[in-house]
CSV table of C-alpha atoms in Angstrom, one decimal:
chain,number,residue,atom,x,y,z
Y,1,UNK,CA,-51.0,172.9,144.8
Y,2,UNK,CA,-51.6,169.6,143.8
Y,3,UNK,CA,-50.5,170.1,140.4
Y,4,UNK,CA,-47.2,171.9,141.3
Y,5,UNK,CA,-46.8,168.5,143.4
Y,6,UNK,CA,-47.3,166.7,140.2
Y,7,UNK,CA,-44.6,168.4,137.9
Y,8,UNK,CA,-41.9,167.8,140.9
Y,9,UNK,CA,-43.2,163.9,140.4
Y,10,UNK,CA,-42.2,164.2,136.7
Y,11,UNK,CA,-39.1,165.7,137.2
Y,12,UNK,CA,-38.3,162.9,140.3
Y,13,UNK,CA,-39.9,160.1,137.3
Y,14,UNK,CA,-37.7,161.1,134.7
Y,15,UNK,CA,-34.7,161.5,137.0
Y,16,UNK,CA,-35.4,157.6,138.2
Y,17,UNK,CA,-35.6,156.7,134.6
Y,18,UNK,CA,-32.1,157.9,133.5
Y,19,UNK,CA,-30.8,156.1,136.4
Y,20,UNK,CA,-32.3,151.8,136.4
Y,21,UNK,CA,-33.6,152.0,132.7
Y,22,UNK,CA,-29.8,151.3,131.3
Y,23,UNK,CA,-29.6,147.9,133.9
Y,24,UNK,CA,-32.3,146.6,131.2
Y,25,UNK,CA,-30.7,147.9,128.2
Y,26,UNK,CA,-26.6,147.2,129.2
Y,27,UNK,CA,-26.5,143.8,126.4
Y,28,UNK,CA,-27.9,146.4,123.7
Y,29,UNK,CA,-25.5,149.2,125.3
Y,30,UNK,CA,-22.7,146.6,125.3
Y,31,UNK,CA,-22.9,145.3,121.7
Y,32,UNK,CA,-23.7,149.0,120.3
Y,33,UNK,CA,-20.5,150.5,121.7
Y,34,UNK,CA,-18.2,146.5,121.4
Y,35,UNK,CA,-17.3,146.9,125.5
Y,36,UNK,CA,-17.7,144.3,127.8
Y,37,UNK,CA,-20.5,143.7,129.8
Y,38,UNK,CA,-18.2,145.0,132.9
Y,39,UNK,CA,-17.3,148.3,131.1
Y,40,UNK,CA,-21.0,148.8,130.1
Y,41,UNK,CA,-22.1,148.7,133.4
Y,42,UNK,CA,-19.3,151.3,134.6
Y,43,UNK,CA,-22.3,153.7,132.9
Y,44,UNK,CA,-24.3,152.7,135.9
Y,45,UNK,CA,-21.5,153.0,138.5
Y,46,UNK,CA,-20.5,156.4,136.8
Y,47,UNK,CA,-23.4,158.0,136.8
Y,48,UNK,CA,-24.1,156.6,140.6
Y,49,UNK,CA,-20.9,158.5,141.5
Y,50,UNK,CA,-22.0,161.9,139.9
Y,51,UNK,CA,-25.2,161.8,141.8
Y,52,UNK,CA,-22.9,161.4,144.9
Y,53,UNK,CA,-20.6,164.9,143.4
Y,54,UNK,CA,-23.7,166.7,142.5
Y,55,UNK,CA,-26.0,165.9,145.8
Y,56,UNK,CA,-23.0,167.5,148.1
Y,57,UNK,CA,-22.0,170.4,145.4
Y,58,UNK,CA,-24.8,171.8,143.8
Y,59,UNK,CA,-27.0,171.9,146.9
Y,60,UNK,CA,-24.5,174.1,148.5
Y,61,UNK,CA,-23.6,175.9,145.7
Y,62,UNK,CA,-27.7,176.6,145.1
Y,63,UNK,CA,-28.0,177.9,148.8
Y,64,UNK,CA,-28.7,181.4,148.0
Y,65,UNK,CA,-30.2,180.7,144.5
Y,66,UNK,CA,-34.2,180.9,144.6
Y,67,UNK,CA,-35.5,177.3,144.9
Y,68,UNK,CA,-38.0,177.4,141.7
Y,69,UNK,CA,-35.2,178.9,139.5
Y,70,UNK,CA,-32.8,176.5,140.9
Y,71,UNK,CA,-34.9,173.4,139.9
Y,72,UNK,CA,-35.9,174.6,136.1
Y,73,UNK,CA,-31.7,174.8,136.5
Y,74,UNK,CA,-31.1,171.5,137.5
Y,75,UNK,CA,-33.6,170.4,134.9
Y,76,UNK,CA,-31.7,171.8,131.8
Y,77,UNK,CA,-28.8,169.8,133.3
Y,78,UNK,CA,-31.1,166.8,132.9
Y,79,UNK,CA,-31.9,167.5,129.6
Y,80,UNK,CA,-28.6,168.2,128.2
Y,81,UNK,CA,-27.3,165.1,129.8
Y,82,UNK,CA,-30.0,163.1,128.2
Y,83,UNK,CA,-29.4,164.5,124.9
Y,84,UNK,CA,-25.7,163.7,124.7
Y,85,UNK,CA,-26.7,160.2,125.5
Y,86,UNK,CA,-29.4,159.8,123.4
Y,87,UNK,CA,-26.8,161.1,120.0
Y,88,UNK,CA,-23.4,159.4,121.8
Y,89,UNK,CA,-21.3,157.9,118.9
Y,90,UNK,CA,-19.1,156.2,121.6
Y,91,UNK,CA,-18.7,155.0,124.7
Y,92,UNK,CA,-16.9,158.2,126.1
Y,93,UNK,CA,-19.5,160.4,125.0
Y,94,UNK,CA,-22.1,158.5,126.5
Y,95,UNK,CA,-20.1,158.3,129.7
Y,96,UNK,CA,-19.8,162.1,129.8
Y,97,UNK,CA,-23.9,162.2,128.8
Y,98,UNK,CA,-24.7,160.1,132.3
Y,99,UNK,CA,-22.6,162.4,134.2
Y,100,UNK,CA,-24.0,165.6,133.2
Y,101,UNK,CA,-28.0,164.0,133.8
Y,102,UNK,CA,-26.8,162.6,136.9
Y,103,UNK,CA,-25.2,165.6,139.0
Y,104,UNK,CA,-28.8,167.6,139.0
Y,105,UNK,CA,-30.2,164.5,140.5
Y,106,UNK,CA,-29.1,164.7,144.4
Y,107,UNK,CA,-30.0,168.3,144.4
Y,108,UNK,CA,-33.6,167.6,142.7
Y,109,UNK,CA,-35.0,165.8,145.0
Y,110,UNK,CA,-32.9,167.4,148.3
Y,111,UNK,CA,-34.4,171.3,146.6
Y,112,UNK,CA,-37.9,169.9,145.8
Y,113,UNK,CA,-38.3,167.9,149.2
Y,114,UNK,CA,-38.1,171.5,150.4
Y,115,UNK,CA,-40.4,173.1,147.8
Y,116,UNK,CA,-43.1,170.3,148.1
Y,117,UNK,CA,-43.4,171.0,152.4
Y,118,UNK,CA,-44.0,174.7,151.3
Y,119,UNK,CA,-46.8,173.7,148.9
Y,120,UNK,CA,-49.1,172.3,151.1
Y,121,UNK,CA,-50.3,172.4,155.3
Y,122,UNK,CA,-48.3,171.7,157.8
Y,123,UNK,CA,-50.2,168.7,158.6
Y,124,UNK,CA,-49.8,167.2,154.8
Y,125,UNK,CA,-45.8,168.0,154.4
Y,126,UNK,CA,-44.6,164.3,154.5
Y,127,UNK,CA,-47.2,163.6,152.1
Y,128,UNK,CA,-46.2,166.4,149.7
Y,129,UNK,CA,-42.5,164.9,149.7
Y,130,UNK,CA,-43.7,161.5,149.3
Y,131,UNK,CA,-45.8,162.5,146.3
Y,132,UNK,CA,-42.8,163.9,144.8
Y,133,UNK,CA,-41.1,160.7,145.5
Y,134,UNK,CA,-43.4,158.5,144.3
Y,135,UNK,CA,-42.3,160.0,140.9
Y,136,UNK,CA,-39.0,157.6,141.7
Y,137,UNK,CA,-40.9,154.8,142.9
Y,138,UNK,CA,-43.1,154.8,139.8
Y,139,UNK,CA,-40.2,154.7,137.5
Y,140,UNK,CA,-39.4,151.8,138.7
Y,141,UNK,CA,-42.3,150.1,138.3
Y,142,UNK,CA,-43.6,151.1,135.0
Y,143,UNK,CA,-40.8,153.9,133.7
Y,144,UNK,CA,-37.9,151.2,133.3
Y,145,UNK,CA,-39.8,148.1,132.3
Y,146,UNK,CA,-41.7,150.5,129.7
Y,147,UNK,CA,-38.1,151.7,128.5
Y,148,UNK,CA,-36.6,148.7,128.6
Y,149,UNK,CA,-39.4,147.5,125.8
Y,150,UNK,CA,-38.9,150.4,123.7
Y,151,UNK,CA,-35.3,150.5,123.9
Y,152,UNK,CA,-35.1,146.6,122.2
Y,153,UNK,CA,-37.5,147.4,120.2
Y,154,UNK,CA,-36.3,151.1,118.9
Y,155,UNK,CA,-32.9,150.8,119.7
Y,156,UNK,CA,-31.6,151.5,123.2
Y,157,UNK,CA,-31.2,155.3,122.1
Y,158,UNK,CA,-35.1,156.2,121.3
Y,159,UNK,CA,-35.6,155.4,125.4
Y,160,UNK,CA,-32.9,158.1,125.9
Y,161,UNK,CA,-34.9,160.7,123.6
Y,162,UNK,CA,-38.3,159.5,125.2
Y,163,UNK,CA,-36.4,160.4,128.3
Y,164,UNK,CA,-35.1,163.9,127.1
Y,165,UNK,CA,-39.1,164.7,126.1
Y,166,UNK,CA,-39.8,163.6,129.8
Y,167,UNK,CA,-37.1,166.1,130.9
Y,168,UNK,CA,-38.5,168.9,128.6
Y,169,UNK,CA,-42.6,168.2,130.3
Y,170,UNK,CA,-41.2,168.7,133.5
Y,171,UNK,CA,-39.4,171.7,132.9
Y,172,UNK,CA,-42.6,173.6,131.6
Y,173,UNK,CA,-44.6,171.9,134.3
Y,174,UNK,CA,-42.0,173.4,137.0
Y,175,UNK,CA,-42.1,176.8,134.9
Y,176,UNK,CA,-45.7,177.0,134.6
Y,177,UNK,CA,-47.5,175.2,138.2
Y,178,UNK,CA,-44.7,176.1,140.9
Y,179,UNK,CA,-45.2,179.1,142.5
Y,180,UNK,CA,-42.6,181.9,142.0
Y,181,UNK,CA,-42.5,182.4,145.7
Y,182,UNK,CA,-41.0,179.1,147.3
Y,183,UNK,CA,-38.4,181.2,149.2
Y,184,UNK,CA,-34.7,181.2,149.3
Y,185,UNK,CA,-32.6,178.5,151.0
Y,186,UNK,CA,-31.4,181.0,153.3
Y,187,UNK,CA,-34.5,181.3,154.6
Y,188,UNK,CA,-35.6,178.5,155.4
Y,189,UNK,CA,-32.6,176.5,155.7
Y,190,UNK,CA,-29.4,177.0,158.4
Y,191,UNK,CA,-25.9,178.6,157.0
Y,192,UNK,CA,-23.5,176.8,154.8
Y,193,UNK,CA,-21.6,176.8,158.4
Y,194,UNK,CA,-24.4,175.0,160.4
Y,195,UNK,CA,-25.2,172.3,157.1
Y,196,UNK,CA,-21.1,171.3,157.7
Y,197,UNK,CA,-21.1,171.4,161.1
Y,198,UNK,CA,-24.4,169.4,161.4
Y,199,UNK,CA,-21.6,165.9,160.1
Y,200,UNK,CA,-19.5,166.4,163.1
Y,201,UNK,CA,-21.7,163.6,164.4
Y,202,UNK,CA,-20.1,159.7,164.2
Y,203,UNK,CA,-23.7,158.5,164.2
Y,204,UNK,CA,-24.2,160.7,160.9
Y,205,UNK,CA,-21.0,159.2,159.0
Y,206,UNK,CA,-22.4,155.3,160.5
Y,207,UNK,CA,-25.4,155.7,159.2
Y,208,UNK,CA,-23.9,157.0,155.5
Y,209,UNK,CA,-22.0,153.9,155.7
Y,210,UNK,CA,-24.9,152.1,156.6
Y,211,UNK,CA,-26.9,153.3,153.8
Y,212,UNK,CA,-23.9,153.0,151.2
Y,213,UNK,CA,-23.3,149.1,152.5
Y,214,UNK,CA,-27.1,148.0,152.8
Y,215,UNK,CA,-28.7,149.2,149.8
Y,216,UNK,CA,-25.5,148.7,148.0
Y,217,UNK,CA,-25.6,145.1,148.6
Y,218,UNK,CA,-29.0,144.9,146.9
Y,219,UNK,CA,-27.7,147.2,143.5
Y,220,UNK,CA,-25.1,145.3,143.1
Y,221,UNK,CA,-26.8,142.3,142.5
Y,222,UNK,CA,-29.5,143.7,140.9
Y,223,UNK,CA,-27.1,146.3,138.1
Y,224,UNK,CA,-26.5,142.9,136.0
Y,225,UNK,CA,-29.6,141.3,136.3
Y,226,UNK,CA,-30.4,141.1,133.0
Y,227,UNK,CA,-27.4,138.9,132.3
Y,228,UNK,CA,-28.7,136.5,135.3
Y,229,UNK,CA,-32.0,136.5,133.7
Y,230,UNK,CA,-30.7,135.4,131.0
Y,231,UNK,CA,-27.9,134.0,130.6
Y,232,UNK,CA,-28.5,131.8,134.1
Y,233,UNK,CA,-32.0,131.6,134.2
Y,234,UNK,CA,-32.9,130.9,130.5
Y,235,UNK,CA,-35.6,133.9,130.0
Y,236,UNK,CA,-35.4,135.5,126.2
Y,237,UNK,CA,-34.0,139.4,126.1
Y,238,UNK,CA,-38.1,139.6,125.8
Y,239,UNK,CA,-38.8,138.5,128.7
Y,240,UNK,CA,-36.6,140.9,130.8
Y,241,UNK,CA,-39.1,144.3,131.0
Y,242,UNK,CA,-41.5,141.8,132.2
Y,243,UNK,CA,-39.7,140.6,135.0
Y,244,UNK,CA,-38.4,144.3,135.8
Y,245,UNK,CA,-41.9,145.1,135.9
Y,246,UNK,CA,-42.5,142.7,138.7
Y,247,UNK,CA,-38.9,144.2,140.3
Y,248,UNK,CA,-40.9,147.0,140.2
Y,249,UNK,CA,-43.8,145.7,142.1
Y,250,UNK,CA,-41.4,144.4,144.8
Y,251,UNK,CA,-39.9,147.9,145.4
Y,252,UNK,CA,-43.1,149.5,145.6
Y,253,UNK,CA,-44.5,147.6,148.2
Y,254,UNK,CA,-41.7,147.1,150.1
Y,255,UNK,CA,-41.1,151.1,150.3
Y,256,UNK,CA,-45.0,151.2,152.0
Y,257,UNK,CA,-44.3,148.4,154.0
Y,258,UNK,CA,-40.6,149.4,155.3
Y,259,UNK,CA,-42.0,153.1,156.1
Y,260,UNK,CA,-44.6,151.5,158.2
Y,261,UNK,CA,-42.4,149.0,160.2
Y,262,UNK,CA,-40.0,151.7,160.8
Y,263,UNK,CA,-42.3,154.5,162.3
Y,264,UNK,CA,-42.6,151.9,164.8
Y,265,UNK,CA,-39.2,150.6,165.6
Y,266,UNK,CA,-36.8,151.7,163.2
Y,267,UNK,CA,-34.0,149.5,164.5
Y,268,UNK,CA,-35.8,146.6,164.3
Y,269,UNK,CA,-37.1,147.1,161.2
Y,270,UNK,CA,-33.4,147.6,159.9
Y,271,UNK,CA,-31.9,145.0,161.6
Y,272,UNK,CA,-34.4,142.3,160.2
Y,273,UNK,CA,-34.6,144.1,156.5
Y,274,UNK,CA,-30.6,143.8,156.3
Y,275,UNK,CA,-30.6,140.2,157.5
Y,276,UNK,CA,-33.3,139.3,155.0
Y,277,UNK,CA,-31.7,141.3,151.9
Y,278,UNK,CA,-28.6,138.8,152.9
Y,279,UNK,CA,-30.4,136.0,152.8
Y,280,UNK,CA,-32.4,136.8,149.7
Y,281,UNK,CA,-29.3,137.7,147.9
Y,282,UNK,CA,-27.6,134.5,148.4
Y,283,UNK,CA,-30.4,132.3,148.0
Y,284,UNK,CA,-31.2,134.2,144.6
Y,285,UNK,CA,-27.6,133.4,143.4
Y,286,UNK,CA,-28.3,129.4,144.5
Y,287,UNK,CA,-31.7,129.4,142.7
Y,288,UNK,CA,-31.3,131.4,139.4
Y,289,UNK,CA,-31.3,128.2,137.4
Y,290,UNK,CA,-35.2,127.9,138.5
Y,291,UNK,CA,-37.3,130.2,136.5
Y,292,UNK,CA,-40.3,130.2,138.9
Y,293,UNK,CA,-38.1,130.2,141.6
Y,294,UNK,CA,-35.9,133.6,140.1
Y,295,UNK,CA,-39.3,135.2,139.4
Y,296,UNK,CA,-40.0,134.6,143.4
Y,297,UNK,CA,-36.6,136.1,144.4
Y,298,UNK,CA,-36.4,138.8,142.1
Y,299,UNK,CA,-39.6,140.0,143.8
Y,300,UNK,CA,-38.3,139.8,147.1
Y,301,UNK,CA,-34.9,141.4,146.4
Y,302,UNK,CA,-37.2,144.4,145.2
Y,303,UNK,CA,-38.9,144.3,148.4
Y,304,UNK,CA,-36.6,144.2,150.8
Y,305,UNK,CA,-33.9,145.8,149.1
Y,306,UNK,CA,-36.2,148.8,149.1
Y,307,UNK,CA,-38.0,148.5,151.9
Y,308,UNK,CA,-34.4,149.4,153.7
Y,309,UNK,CA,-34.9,153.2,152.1
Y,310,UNK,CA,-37.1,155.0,154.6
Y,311,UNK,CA,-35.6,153.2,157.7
Y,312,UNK,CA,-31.8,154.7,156.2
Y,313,UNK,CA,-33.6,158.1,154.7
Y,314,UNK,CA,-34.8,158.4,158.5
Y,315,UNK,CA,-31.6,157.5,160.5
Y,316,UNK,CA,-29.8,159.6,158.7
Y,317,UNK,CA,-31.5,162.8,158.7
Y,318,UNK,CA,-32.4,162.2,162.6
Y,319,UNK,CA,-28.8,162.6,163.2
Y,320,UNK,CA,-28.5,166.1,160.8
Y,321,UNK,CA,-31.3,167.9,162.3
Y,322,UNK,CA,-29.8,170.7,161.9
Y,323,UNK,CA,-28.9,170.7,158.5
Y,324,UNK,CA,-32.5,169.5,156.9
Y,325,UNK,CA,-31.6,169.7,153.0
Y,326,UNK,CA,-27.9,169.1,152.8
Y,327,UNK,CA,-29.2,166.1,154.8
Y,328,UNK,CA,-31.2,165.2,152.1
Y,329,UNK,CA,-28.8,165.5,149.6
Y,330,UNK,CA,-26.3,163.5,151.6
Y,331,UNK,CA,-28.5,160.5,152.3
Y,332,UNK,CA,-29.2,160.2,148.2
Y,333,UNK,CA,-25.7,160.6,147.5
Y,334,UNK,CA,-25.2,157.5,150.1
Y,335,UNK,CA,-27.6,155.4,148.3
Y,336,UNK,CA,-25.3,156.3,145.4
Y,337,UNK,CA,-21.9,155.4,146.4
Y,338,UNK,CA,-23.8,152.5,147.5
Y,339,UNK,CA,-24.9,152.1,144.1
Y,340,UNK,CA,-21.4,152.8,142.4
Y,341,UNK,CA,-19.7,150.3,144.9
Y,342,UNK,CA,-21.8,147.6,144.1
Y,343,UNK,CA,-22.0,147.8,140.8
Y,344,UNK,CA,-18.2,147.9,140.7
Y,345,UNK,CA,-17.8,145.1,142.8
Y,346,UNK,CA,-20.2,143.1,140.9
Y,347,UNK,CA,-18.2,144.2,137.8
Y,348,UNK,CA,-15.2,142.5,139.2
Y,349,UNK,CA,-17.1,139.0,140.0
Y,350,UNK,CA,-17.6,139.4,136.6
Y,351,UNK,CA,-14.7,140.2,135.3
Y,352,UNK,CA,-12.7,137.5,137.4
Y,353,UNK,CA,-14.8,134.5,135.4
Y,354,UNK,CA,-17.1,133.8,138.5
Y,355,UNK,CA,-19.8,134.0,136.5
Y,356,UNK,CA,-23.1,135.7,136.5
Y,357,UNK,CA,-24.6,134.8,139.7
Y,358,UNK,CA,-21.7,136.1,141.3
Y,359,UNK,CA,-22.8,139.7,141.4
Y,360,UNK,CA,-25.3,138.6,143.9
Y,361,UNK,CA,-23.1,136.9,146.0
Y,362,UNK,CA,-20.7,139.8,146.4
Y,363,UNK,CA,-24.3,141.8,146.9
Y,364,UNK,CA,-25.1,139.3,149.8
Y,365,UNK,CA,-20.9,140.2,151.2
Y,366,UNK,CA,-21.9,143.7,151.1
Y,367,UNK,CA,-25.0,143.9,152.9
Y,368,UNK,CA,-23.9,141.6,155.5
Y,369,UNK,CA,-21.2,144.6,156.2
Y,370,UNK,CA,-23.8,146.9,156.6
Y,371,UNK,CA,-25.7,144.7,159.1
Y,372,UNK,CA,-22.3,144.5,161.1
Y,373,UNK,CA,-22.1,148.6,160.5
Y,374,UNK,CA,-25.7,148.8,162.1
Y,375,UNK,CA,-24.9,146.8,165.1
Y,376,UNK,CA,-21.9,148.5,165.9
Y,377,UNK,CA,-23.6,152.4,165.6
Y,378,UNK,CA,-26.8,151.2,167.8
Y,379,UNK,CA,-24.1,150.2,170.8
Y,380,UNK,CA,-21.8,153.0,169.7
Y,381,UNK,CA,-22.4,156.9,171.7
Y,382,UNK,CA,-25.7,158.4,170.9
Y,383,UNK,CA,-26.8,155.3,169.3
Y,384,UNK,CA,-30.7,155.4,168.3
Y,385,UNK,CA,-31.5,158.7,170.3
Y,386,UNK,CA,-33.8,159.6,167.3
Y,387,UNK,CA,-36.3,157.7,165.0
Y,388,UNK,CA,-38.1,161.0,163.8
Y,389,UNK,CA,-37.6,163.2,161.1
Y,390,UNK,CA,-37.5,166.6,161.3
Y,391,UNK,CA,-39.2,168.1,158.0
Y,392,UNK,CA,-37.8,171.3,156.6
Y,393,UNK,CA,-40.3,174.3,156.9
C-alpha cells in the first residue's frame, strides 16, 4: 500500500505548492499584472479563505460520495484551478484561478487522512497520515524554493504549468494505486448531524481561534517576505529560493520536533512555541538589516512557526472526537483564516507606509493574541481534558 500512500503525498505536494510558491514569486506577480505589492498578496489571502469555504463545504457535501472517487474529484478542481492561473491575462482571472485550486484543498487532506488509516495496520495509521502529509511539508522545503527558481527564470507562469503537470501525476497515481474499495464516509465516519453537533464544545471554537491567531501570526510575517529579503535586508531577487529553501528546513524540523514535545505535554509545548514565535517575530523585524542575522531568524520563524501545527492539529481534534474528518477539515481551514488574516493585516502595515518589516511586527501582535487565547481555554471548563487524537478507522 505503500505506493497508494505515495500518490496521496503528490496530491498533498502539489496542493502545498499552489499555496507558499506565489509568496516567492508576488514582485514578478506584482509587476506582471501593475498591482501593488498589497493587492498581489490578496492572491495569497484569497486563496487562504477558499481553503477555509472548501474545508467546511465540500467535506460535507462529499459525505456520501465514495472516498477514492471523491479525491480524483477534488483533484480535477486542482487542475482546473491551476490552469486558469497558469493562462490568467489579468489579475481577476488569476484571482478566480486560486480560488478554484484552493477549495479542493481542505477536503484533500481531511478525505485522504481517512483513506491513508485504511491503507495500512492499525498499528501504522498515524504513520500512513503523516506520509501523506509529508507531501506538504516537502513542498515547503524543496517544492517552493524549486518554483520560485523556475518561476524568475521562466516567468512566474511556467511554475503554475509545472504545477498543473504535478496535479495531472497525482490524479493517475490516485486512479491507478488507490484501491477502489476505501469505503464510504458514512461508514466510517458519524452523520452530518453528529460532525455539527461535535462544535457545540467552547474548547473546540478556542482552539480554532487558537490555531487561526498562532500560526497566523507566523504567515503574516512570513507572506511578504520576499520584500523583507530584499528590499530590508539587501539579498538580490536570486537570492530569495535560497533562503526559502532554508525556510524550508526550519519547518521541517520544527514539525518533528513540535510533534515530539507535544505527545508529552501538549500545553507546555504550546505555551512556550507561542511565546517564542513572539519573540522571533519581533526580533526578526529589529534584525532584518543584518543578513547573517535574517538568515538565523528566518530559520527559526520556520521552526517555530511550524512546530505550533501538531500541538493545534491535536487540540483541536481532541475536542471533536466525535466528528474525526470534519475535524480535520476544520482544523486546516483554521490554519487558513489564520493565513488570510495575516496576510491581510500585513497588507495593511504595508499599505499604511510602515514599511516592510512591519508585516512581522503585526505577526508578532497576532500571535501574542493567540498566546492570551491559550491561556484563557486551559483555565476555561473542560480545559486540557484531552492530549490524544483519536484516528478515524
Amino acid at each position: 500500500m505503500r505506493v497508494a500512500l505515495l500518490a496521496l503525498a503528490i496530491g498533498g505536494f502539489g496542493i502545498g505548492l499552489t499555496e507558499f510558491v506565489i509568496m516567492g514569486l508576488l514582485p514578478e506577480v506584482s509587476a506582471d499584472f501593475a498591482v501593488s505589492e498589497t493587492t498581489a498578496g490578496y492572491l495569497i489571502s484569497g486563496y487562504a479563505l477558499s481553503v477555509a469555504v472548501g474545508a467546511i463545504g465540500l467535506t460535507l457535501l462529499l459525505t456520501r460520495v465514495p472516498r477514492k472517487l471523491a479525491l480524483l474529484g477534488l483533484m480535477v478542481l486542482f487542475i482546473l484551478g491551476n490552469l486558469i492561473s497558469a493562462i490568467s491575462p489579468d489579475y481577476a482571472t488569476m484571482m478566480t484561478g486560486r480560488i478554484v485550486a484552493a477549495l479542493c484543498h481542505g477536503a484533500f487532506f481531511g478525505i485522504g487522512s481517512v483513506v491513508a488509516a485504511q491503507l495500512v495496520a492499525p498499528d501504522r495509521k498515524a504513520s500512513a497520515i503523516a506520509f501523506m502529509f509529508g507531501g506538504l511539508t516537502l513542498a515547503n522545503v524543496l517544492g517552493v524554493p524549486l518554483g520560485t527558481l523556475l518561476g524568475q527564470a521562466a516567468g512566474w507562469r511556467s511554475t503554475f504549468w509545472a504545477i498543473t503537470a504535478i496535479g495531472i501525476i497525482a490524479f493517475i497515481g490516485i486512479a491507478l494505486l488507490v484501491p477502489e474499495h476505501t469505503g464510504r464516509s458514512e461508514e466510517a465516519a458519524p452523520s452530518v448531524r453528529i460532525e455539527v453537533a461535535a462544535f457545540a464544545s467552547p474548547q473546540v471554537w478556542l482552539s480554532i481561534a487558537m490555531t487561526v491567531l498562532g500560526y497566523g501570526g507566523m504567515f503574516g510575517g512570513f507572506t511578504y517576505i520576499a520584500f523583507t529579503l530584499t528590499e530590508v535586508s539587501g539579498f538580490s531577487a536570486g537570492a530569495v529560493p535560497l533562503l526559502l529553501v532554508l525556510f524550508g528546513v526550519g519547518l521541517f524540523f520544527g514539525n518533528i520536533f513540535g510533534g515530539r514535545a507535544a505527545d508529552r505535554d501538549l500545553v507546555k509545548t504550546l505555551t512556550v512555541l507561542l511565546v517564542a514565535l513572539t519573540a522571533v517575530l519581533a526580533a526578526f523585524a529589529l534584525v532584518a538589516t543584518s543578513q547573517v542575522l535574517t538568515v538565523v531568524a528566518l530559520v527559526l520563524m520556520g521552526a517555530v512557526g511550524f512546530g505550533t501545527v501538531p500541538a493545534l492539529q491535536m487540540r483541536v481534534m481532541g475536542y471533536a472526537d466525535r466528528a474525526p474528518t470534519l475535524a480535520s477539515g476544520a482544523n486546516i481551514a483554521a490554519f487558513n483564516l489564520g493565513n488570510a488574516l495575516g496576510a491581510w493585516i500585513g497588507g495593511v502595515t504595508l499599505a499604511a507606509g510602515l514599511g516592510y518589516t512591519s508585516p512581522l511586527w503585526a505577526g508578532a501582535a497576532v500571535t501574542a493574541v493567540g498566546l492570551v487565547v491559550l491561556l484563557v481555554a486551559v483555565r476555561a471548563p473542560g480545559g486540557e481534558r484531552r492530549t490524544s487524537v483519536p484516528v478515524p478507522a
